[in-house]
Amino acid sequence: MKQNYLMPTYSPDDVCFIKGEGSWLYDDNNKAYLDFLSGIAVTSLGHNFKPVTDAIKEQAENLLHVSNLFKNNLSDKLAKSIGALIKGLHNWEEWDDLIDYGKVFFCNSGAEANECAIKLARKIKGPNKHKIISMENSFHGRTLATLAATGQKSKQAPFEPLPADFVQIPYNDIASAESEIDSMTAAVIVEPIQGEAGIIEPAQSYLKDLADLCKGSGVLLIVDEIQTGLGRCGSWFKFQDSDIAPDIVTIAKSLGNGFPIGACWATTEVADNFSPGDHGTTFGGQLLACSAALATLSSLMYMNAPIQTQRLGQIIKDKLSQFPEVDSIRGAGLLLGIVFSDLDAKQIQLNALKHGLVVNAPRKDTIRIAPSFLIDEVEIDTFINKFRQAVDDTKEATDAK
Ligand SMILES: Cc1ncc(COP(=O)(O)O)c(C=O)c1O
């Protein structure tokens, strides 16, 4: 199938999915594919998940859109639920005492959530304290400001000059953070696991040390949980494993189980620095997106998503460790990077697709998997069989060279 009228910002694999059900996708020839990528950590509850589909249908039949110039009856409830999960309260009954804890700005994507975080940090700290520090190899989005924070020179170069005073330091290197933070610094933005870089985890103490450093220096800490959050990595938010309290947390990807929605959460003290007119969006926080997100969150809570992802992730890791070709497995819960030193991960990805398995290769030596939290053990075995075939095909082709 040709795609002649789209700007060439992607070079998609030659497959067109037209239907999904649970962990399975179907192409235009009705071939079935086991989806172990979930749109890159988006459809955590699988495809066509009934509670979310029903919520969207019901809302669509009721009211699609008003404007943020008016109140809506869903966004405040959703904001409170997000705050509760960030605070570590997982029982609905515990949720009364959230006043003054935190507030949310809703948008439509991860980049917009980070854009909001950056604007908020700069507004608070003022014109003399506007430096934003991020990490080498990080990914925070494609808008100009989030690209300036994305620590990948190849992505930045064609668009220079980028907004000024964004600085990158090595990830997982607290000494670099100590020397870069100065009186001009507004905020540090960090991913608790670098997803696009190839599922790179920092040392256990890193986030805690970074949070302490930021606090001691009067610098805001923004944690980008866009790929890692909402149960994906065996905790509601990955930062919670480090016992820290970020000033700002950004969320998107899985929040609507595929319906576009992003959120920038900040402590009330920080959030209240925005005034009407400082930031805005036509679509962010609108009814349809909020209905999808509320249904997603209640299903994730009902199933106790972090426990589920810890358990399933461990089963997958144990099975993959039987592959002699696998060097190591990085990541947590159901966001895993399978590392190969002798095989090209992109070739494994393409061979997997031929065998009806969707995974991806964020870097040359790493396959990323991010399956739905509702996969069962039979599907895990199907994944292992298909992945074995893809690795064998890749080995054969590599040996034949
Ligand atoms: C950690 C992280 N931050 C930000 C983004 C940008 O999100 P979006 O593509 O929704 O703008 C992504 C997307 O992959 C991401 O993984």
Short mmCIF file of C-alpha atoms and ligand atoms in Angstrom, two decimals:
data_model
loop_
_atom_site.label_atom_id
_atom_site.label_comp_id
_atom_site.label_asym_id
_atom_site.label_seq_id
_atom_site.Cartn_x
_atom_site.Cartn_y
_atom_site.Cartn_z
CA MET A 1 0.00 0.00 0.00
CA LYS A 2 1.39 3.40 -1.00
CA GLN A 3 1.24 6.48 1.22
CA ASN A 4 1.91 9.34 -1.15
CA TYR A 5 0.27 12.24 0.59
CA LEU A 6 1.84 12.08 4.05
CA MET A 7 4.89 14.10 5.01
CA PRO A 8 7.80 11.68 5.16
CA THR A 9 8.37 11.94 8.93
CA TYR A 10 8.10 8.16 9.38
CA SER A 11 9.14 5.17 7.28
CA PRO A 12 6.48 2.71 8.42
CA ASP A 13 6.90 -1.05 8.14
CA ASP A 14 4.89 -2.52 5.28
CA VAL A 15 1.82 -3.57 7.21
CA CYS A 16 -1.54 -1.89 7.70
CA PHE A 17 -3.51 -2.86 10.79
CA ILE A 18 -7.23 -2.40 10.54
CA LYS A 19 -8.61 -4.20 13.59
CA GLY A 20 -7.53 -5.08 17.12
CA GLU A 21 -8.83 -7.31 19.89
CA GLY A 22 -7.01 -7.80 23.19
CA SER A 23 -3.33 -8.45 22.48
CA TRP A 24 -3.97 -9.15 18.79
CA LEU A 25 -3.88 -6.96 15.70
CA TYR A 26 -5.24 -7.87 12.26
CA ASP A 27 -3.95 -6.49 8.97
CA ASP A 28 -5.87 -5.76 5.77
CA ASN A 29 -5.42 -9.42 4.71
CA ASN A 30 -6.83 -10.55 8.08
CA LYS A 31 -3.43 -11.88 9.16
CA ALA A 32 -3.16 -11.92 12.97
CA TYR A 33 -0.23 -10.38 14.84
CA LEU A 34 0.53 -10.66 18.53
CA ASP A 35 1.05 -7.08 19.69
CA PHE A 36 3.97 -6.91 22.13
CA LEU A 37 4.50 -3.19 21.61
CA SER A 38 1.04 -1.70 22.33
CA GLY A 39 1.65 1.33 20.11
CA ILE A 40 4.81 1.92 22.18
CA ALA A 41 3.42 1.49 25.68
CA VAL A 42 0.05 3.06 24.89
CA THR A 43 -2.66 0.36 24.84
CA SER A 44 -1.88 -1.11 28.27
CA LEU A 45 -5.32 -2.69 28.44
CA GLY A 46 -5.11 -4.13 24.94
CA HIS A 47 -7.18 -3.27 21.88
CA ASN A 48 -10.91 -2.72 21.90
CA PHE A 49 -10.98 -2.96 25.69
CA LYS A 50 -14.70 -2.90 26.44
CA PRO A 51 -14.87 -0.51 29.45
CA VAL A 52 -12.86 2.13 27.54
CA THR A 53 -14.71 1.57 24.25
CA ASP A 54 -18.05 1.80 26.06
CA ALA A 55 -17.04 4.99 27.90
CA ILE A 56 -16.02 6.64 24.62
CA LYS A 57 -19.22 5.52 22.88
CA GLU A 58 -21.42 6.72 25.70
CA GLN A 59 -19.67 10.09 25.92
CA ALA A 60 -19.70 10.53 22.13
CA GLU A 61 -23.47 10.08 22.12
CA ASN A 62 -23.84 12.61 24.92
CA LEU A 63 -21.47 15.53 24.32
CA LEU A 64 -18.20 15.62 22.36
CA HIS A 65 -16.78 19.05 22.97
CA VAL A 66 -17.46 22.32 24.68
CA SER A 67 -14.44 24.50 25.39
CA ASN A 68 -12.14 25.04 28.32
CA LEU A 69 -13.91 28.38 28.68
CA PHE A 70 -16.57 26.30 30.48
CA LYS A 71 -16.41 23.76 33.28
CA ASN A 72 -16.74 20.08 32.43
CA ASN A 73 -17.89 17.33 34.72
CA LEU A 74 -15.01 14.88 34.11
CA SER A 75 -11.65 16.65 34.07
CA ASP A 76 -11.51 17.59 37.77
CA LYS A 77 -12.34 14.03 38.78
CA LEU A 78 -9.64 12.71 36.47
CA ALA A 79 -7.12 15.23 37.84
CA LYS A 80 -7.89 14.09 41.38
CA SER A 81 -7.42 10.43 40.42
CA ILE A 82 -4.03 11.19 38.87
CA GLY A 83 -2.98 13.10 42.00
CA ALA A 84 -4.04 10.17 44.18
CA LEU A 85 -1.95 7.72 42.21
CA ILE A 86 1.03 10.07 42.27
CA LYS A 87 0.64 10.37 46.04
CA GLY A 88 0.53 6.58 46.32
CA LEU A 89 -3.13 6.29 47.37
CA HIS A 90 -4.67 3.39 45.54
CA ASN A 91 -7.96 2.99 47.37
CA TRP A 92 -10.84 5.19 46.34
CA GLU A 93 -11.80 5.58 50.04
CA GLU A 94 -8.49 7.25 50.90
CA TRP A 95 -8.97 10.04 48.42
CA ASP A 96 -10.62 12.73 50.50
CA ASP A 97 -7.52 14.48 51.77
CA LEU A 98 -6.11 15.55 48.41
CA ILE A 99 -6.97 19.21 48.57
CA ASP A 100 -3.75 21.23 48.28
CA TYR A 101 -1.70 18.21 47.16
CA GLY A 102 -1.47 18.80 43.41
CA LYS A 103 -3.13 20.05 40.22
CA VAL A 104 -3.18 18.98 36.58
CA PHE A 105 -3.08 20.63 33.17
CA PHE A 106 -4.53 18.35 30.50
CA CYS A 107 -3.30 18.29 26.91
CA ASN A 108 -3.20 15.85 24.01
CA SER A 109 0.29 14.34 23.94
CA GLY A 110 3.50 13.72 25.82
CA ALA A 111 5.34 16.60 24.17
CA GLU A 112 2.59 18.99 25.22
CA ALA A 113 2.73 17.70 28.80
CA ASN A 114 6.48 18.40 28.90
CA GLU A 115 6.00 21.76 27.16
CA CYS A 116 3.62 22.70 29.97
CA ALA A 117 6.13 21.52 32.60
CA ILE A 118 8.90 23.62 31.05
CA LYS A 119 6.72 26.73 30.80
CA LEU A 120 5.55 26.29 34.39
CA ALA A 121 9.14 25.94 35.66
CA ARG A 122 10.24 29.04 33.75
CA LYS A 123 7.23 31.05 34.93
CA ILE A 124 7.98 30.23 38.56
CA LYS A 125 11.70 30.87 38.47
CA GLY A 126 11.55 34.03 36.36
CA PRO A 127 13.82 35.39 33.60
CA ASN A 128 17.08 35.09 35.55
CA LYS A 129 16.63 31.45 36.41
CA HIS A 130 15.55 29.81 33.19
CA LYS A 131 18.08 27.04 32.46
CA ILE A 132 16.52 23.62 31.92
CA ILE A 133 18.81 20.64 32.45
CA SER A 134 18.03 17.31 30.81
CA MET A 135 19.94 14.13 30.09
CA GLU A 136 21.98 12.90 27.15
CA ASN A 137 20.03 10.39 25.03
CA SER A 138 16.78 11.44 26.66
CA PHE A 139 13.52 11.82 24.76
CA HIS A 140 10.94 14.41 25.76
CA GLY A 141 9.11 15.22 22.51
CA ARG A 142 9.32 16.98 19.15
CA THR A 143 8.04 20.50 19.77
CA LEU A 144 10.86 23.05 19.73
CA ALA A 145 11.19 23.32 23.51
CA THR A 146 10.88 19.59 24.15
CA LEU A 147 13.30 18.92 21.31
CA ALA A 148 15.72 21.31 23.00
CA ALA A 149 15.37 19.11 26.10
CA THR A 150 15.71 15.88 24.09
CA GLY A 151 19.37 14.93 24.41
CA GLN A 152 19.89 13.64 20.88
CA LYS A 153 21.99 15.85 18.63
CA SER A 154 20.85 14.11 15.42
CA LYS A 155 17.22 15.00 16.14
CA GLN A 156 18.06 18.57 17.18
CA ALA A 157 20.53 19.56 14.46
CA PRO A 158 18.15 20.19 11.50
CA PHE A 159 16.06 22.58 13.58
CA GLU A 160 18.68 24.79 15.15
CA PRO A 161 18.68 27.35 16.59
CA LEU A 162 16.52 25.79 19.27
CA PRO A 163 15.16 27.68 22.28
CA ALA A 164 18.12 28.77 24.37
CA ASP A 165 19.41 27.61 27.74
CA PHE A 166 18.62 23.92 27.54
CA VAL A 167 21.64 21.92 28.64
CA GLN A 168 22.24 18.15 28.55
CA ILE A 169 24.34 16.19 31.01
CA PRO A 170 25.17 12.46 31.13
CA TYR A 171 22.35 10.30 32.53
CA ASN A 172 23.01 8.46 35.77
CA ASP A 173 25.90 10.80 36.63
CA ILE A 174 25.19 12.76 39.78
CA ALA A 175 28.55 14.59 39.69
CA SER A 176 27.60 16.15 36.32
CA ALA A 177 24.29 17.29 37.78
CA GLU A 178 26.12 18.82 40.74
CA SER A 179 28.41 20.82 38.51
CA GLU A 180 25.72 21.89 35.99
CA ILE A 181 23.07 23.10 38.46
CA ASP A 182 23.70 26.77 39.16
CA SER A 183 21.89 29.96 40.14
CA MET A 184 20.39 30.17 36.61
CA THR A 185 18.75 26.73 36.76
CA ALA A 186 14.96 26.48 36.83
CA ALA A 187 14.47 22.73 36.52
CA VAL A 188 15.92 19.33 35.84
CA ILE A 189 13.85 16.96 33.68
CA VAL A 190 14.53 13.23 33.81
CA GLU A 191 13.04 9.92 32.69
CA PRO A 192 13.15 7.26 35.44
CA ILE A 193 14.03 4.77 32.68
CA GLN A 194 15.15 6.12 29.31
CA GLY A 195 12.70 4.45 26.92
CA GLU A 196 13.61 5.72 23.46
CA ALA A 197 17.32 5.40 24.27
CA GLY A 198 16.82 1.62 24.54
CA ILE A 199 15.34 1.01 28.03
CA ILE A 200 18.25 2.38 30.03
CA GLU A 201 17.93 2.20 33.82
CA PRO A 202 19.94 4.42 36.14
CA ALA A 203 21.60 3.16 39.34
CA GLN A 204 19.20 2.51 42.22
CA SER A 205 20.29 5.63 44.13
CA TYR A 206 20.36 8.03 41.17
CA LEU A 207 16.85 9.49 41.25
CA LYS A 208 16.98 9.95 45.02
CA ASP A 209 20.35 11.70 44.81
CA LEU A 210 19.10 13.88 41.95
CA ALA A 211 15.92 14.78 43.85
CA ASP A 212 17.94 15.69 46.97
CA LEU A 213 20.30 17.78 44.87
CA CYS A 214 17.41 19.66 43.22
CA LYS A 215 15.73 20.27 46.54
CA GLY A 216 18.95 21.54 48.14
CA SER A 217 19.55 23.88 45.17
CA GLY A 218 16.02 25.28 44.90
CA VAL A 219 15.58 23.68 41.48
CA LEU A 220 12.37 21.98 40.33
CA LEU A 221 12.46 18.29 39.51
CA ILE A 222 10.31 17.22 36.55
CA VAL A 223 9.91 13.47 36.16
CA ASP A 224 8.83 12.39 32.67
CA GLU A 225 6.68 9.29 33.24
CA ILE A 226 5.18 9.39 29.75
CA GLN A 227 6.48 5.95 28.81
CA THR A 228 7.09 4.45 32.27
CA GLY A 229 4.02 5.57 34.23
CA LEU A 230 0.59 4.17 35.10
CA GLY A 231 1.70 0.71 36.16
CA ARG A 232 3.87 -0.11 33.15
CA CYS A 233 7.08 -0.65 35.14
CA GLY A 234 5.80 -2.54 38.18
CA SER A 235 4.82 0.55 40.19
CA TRP A 236 2.18 3.19 39.52
CA PHE A 237 4.97 5.60 38.67
CA LYS A 238 8.57 4.46 38.36
CA PHE A 239 9.84 7.36 40.50
CA GLN A 240 7.92 5.87 43.45
CA ASP A 241 10.53 3.10 43.70
CA SER A 242 13.07 5.78 44.62
CA ASP A 243 11.05 7.31 47.43
CA ILE A 244 11.11 10.83 45.98
CA ALA A 245 8.50 13.58 45.65
CA PRO A 246 8.91 15.34 42.28
CA ASP A 247 7.57 18.85 41.80
CA ILE A 248 6.14 18.00 38.38
CA VAL A 249 5.21 14.68 36.77
CA THR A 250 4.27 14.32 33.09
CA ILE A 251 2.03 11.53 31.77
CA ALA A 252 0.55 10.65 28.37
CA LYS A 253 0.78 7.49 26.23
CA SER A 254 -1.35 4.95 28.16
CA LEU A 255 -3.57 7.44 30.00
CA GLY A 256 -6.42 7.03 27.47
CA ASN A 257 -5.48 3.47 26.40
CA GLY A 258 -5.01 4.85 22.89
CA PHE A 259 -7.26 7.88 23.01
CA PRO A 260 -4.95 10.94 22.88
CA ILE A 261 -4.53 12.62 26.26
CA GLY A 262 -1.55 14.02 28.15
CA ALA A 263 -1.28 15.44 31.65
CA CYS A 264 1.16 17.68 33.46
CA TRP A 265 0.73 17.23 37.21
CA ALA A 266 2.41 19.62 39.66
CA THR A 267 2.28 20.16 43.39
CA THR A 268 -0.31 22.79 44.25
CA GLU A 269 2.46 25.15 45.38
CA VAL A 270 4.05 24.91 41.93
CA ALA A 271 0.84 24.66 39.87
CA ASP A 272 -0.68 27.78 41.39
CA ASN A 273 1.99 29.90 39.73
CA PHE A 274 0.04 29.68 36.50
CA SER A 275 -2.63 32.34 36.04
CA PRO A 276 -5.49 32.32 33.54
CA GLY A 277 -4.05 33.02 30.09
CA ASP A 278 -0.55 31.67 30.82
CA HIS A 279 -1.18 28.39 29.07
CA GLY A 280 -4.06 26.78 27.22
CA THR A 281 -5.36 24.34 24.66
CA THR A 282 -8.52 23.88 22.62
CA PHE A 283 -8.77 20.12 23.02
CA GLY A 284 -6.85 19.29 26.22
CA GLY A 285 -9.00 17.86 29.02
CA GLN A 286 -12.08 17.63 26.86
CA LEU A 287 -14.92 15.23 27.60
CA LEU A 288 -14.14 12.38 25.24
CA ALA A 289 -10.50 12.14 26.31
CA CYS A 290 -11.39 12.37 30.00
CA SER A 291 -14.04 9.66 29.68
CA ALA A 292 -11.49 7.33 28.06
CA ALA A 293 -8.89 8.15 30.73
CA LEU A 294 -11.28 7.68 33.66
CA ALA A 295 -12.29 4.27 32.32
CA THR A 296 -8.62 3.40 31.78
CA LEU A 297 -7.57 4.44 35.29
CA SER A 298 -10.41 2.62 37.03
CA SER A 299 -9.61 -0.57 35.11
CA LEU A 300 -5.90 -0.25 35.91
CA MET A 301 -6.74 0.23 39.60
CA TYR A 302 -9.26 -2.61 39.62
CA MET A 303 -6.68 -5.03 38.24
CA ASN A 304 -3.87 -3.64 40.45
CA ALA A 305 -1.75 -2.96 37.39
CA PRO A 306 1.68 -2.75 39.07
CA ILE A 307 1.35 -6.21 40.64
CA GLN A 308 0.23 -7.59 37.29
CA THR A 309 3.13 -6.05 35.35
CA GLN A 310 5.69 -7.19 37.93
CA ARG A 311 4.39 -10.76 37.75
CA LEU A 312 4.09 -10.97 33.96
CA GLY A 313 7.40 -9.18 33.41
CA GLN A 314 9.19 -11.73 35.56
CA ILE A 315 7.66 -14.66 33.65
CA ILE A 316 8.79 -13.14 30.34
CA LYS A 317 12.27 -12.39 31.67
CA ASP A 318 12.69 -15.97 32.93
CA LYS A 319 11.68 -17.39 29.55
CA LEU A 320 13.88 -15.00 27.57
CA SER A 321 16.87 -15.80 29.75
CA GLN A 322 16.82 -19.27 28.10
CA PHE A 323 17.82 -17.68 24.77
CA PRO A 324 21.61 -18.12 24.44
CA GLU A 325 21.72 -15.15 22.00
CA VAL A 326 20.30 -12.70 24.57
CA ASP A 327 23.04 -10.75 26.32
CA SER A 328 20.91 -9.09 28.97
CA ILE A 329 17.41 -7.82 29.65
CA ARG A 330 16.95 -4.27 30.86
CA GLY A 331 13.89 -2.53 32.22
CA ALA A 332 11.13 -3.24 34.70
CA GLY A 333 7.64 -4.70 34.72
CA LEU A 334 6.33 -4.83 31.17
CA LEU A 335 8.77 -2.36 29.63
CA LEU A 336 11.74 -4.52 28.70
CA GLY A 337 14.78 -4.09 26.47
CA ILE A 338 16.19 -7.38 25.14
CA VAL A 339 19.85 -6.85 24.31
CA PHE A 340 21.74 -8.76 21.59
CA SER A 341 25.45 -8.19 21.05
CA ASP A 342 25.76 -10.25 17.84
CA LEU A 343 22.46 -9.70 16.05
CA ASP A 344 20.88 -6.64 14.45
CA ALA A 345 17.76 -5.79 16.44
CA LYS A 346 16.10 -4.05 13.47
CA GLN A 347 16.36 -7.34 11.50
CA ILE A 348 14.85 -9.22 14.42
CA GLN A 349 11.99 -6.69 14.47
CA LEU A 350 11.32 -7.21 10.73
CA ASN A 351 11.54 -11.00 11.00
CA ALA A 352 9.20 -10.94 13.99
CA LEU A 353 6.65 -9.06 11.90
CA LYS A 354 6.84 -11.78 9.22
CA HIS A 355 6.00 -14.31 11.95
CA GLY A 356 3.08 -12.22 13.17
CA LEU A 357 4.72 -10.55 16.16
CA VAL A 358 4.95 -6.79 16.79
CA VAL A 359 8.01 -5.56 18.71
CA ASN A 360 10.43 -2.72 17.96
CA ALA A 361 14.11 -1.85 17.99
CA PRO A 362 14.83 1.54 19.61
CA ARG A 363 18.53 0.93 18.99
CA LYS A 364 20.73 -1.39 16.97
CA ASP A 365 21.25 -3.96 19.71
CA THR A 366 17.94 -3.77 21.59
CA ILE A 367 14.42 -5.06 21.05
CA ARG A 368 11.79 -3.26 23.13
CA ILE A 369 8.67 -5.07 24.31
CA ALA A 370 5.72 -3.37 26.03
CA PRO A 371 2.79 -5.79 25.90
CA SER A 372 -0.68 -5.27 27.30
CA PHE A 373 -1.10 -5.89 31.04
CA LEU A 374 -3.84 -8.38 30.15
CA ILE A 375 -1.69 -10.89 28.27
CA ASP A 376 -2.06 -14.41 29.54
CA GLU A 377 0.51 -17.17 29.86
CA VAL A 378 -0.57 -18.82 26.59
CA GLU A 379 0.11 -15.52 24.80
CA ILE A 380 3.48 -15.28 26.53
CA ASP A 381 4.35 -18.74 25.16
CA THR A 382 3.16 -17.67 21.71
CA PHE A 383 5.42 -14.62 22.00
CA ILE A 384 8.38 -16.80 22.98
CA ASN A 385 7.81 -19.16 20.00
CA LYS A 386 7.45 -16.33 17.48
CA PHE A 387 10.42 -14.46 18.94
CA ARG A 388 12.53 -17.67 18.79
CA GLN A 389 11.69 -17.96 15.07
CA ALA A 390 12.57 -14.31 14.45
CA VAL A 391 15.92 -14.69 16.23
CA ASP A 392 16.66 -17.93 14.31
CA ASP A 393 15.89 -16.25 10.96
CA THR A 394 18.13 -13.33 11.86
CA LYS A 395 20.95 -15.65 12.93
CA GLU A 396 20.67 -17.63 9.72
CA ALA A 397 20.84 -14.49 7.59
CA THR A 398 23.75 -13.13 9.65
CA ASP A 399 25.71 -16.43 9.38
CA ALA A 400 25.09 -16.55 5.61
CA LYS A 401 26.78 -13.14 5.12
C1 LIG B 1 9.62 9.66 27.78
C2 LIG B 1 8.85 10.33 26.69
N1 LIG B 1 8.58 11.64 26.79
C3 LIG B 1 7.88 12.29 25.85
C4 LIG B 1 7.41 11.63 24.73
C5 LIG B 1 6.65 12.38 23.67
O1 LIG B 1 5.32 11.96 23.65
P1 LIG B 1 4.39 12.27 22.36
O2 LIG B 1 4.91 11.46 21.24
O3 LIG B 1 3.02 11.85 22.82
O4 LIG B 1 4.48 13.72 22.11
C6 LIG B 1 7.68 10.26 24.58
C7 LIG B 1 7.24 9.53 23.37
O5 LIG B 1 7.77 8.51 23.01
C8 LIG B 1 8.42 9.59 25.58
O6 LIG B 1 8.70 8.29 25.49
#
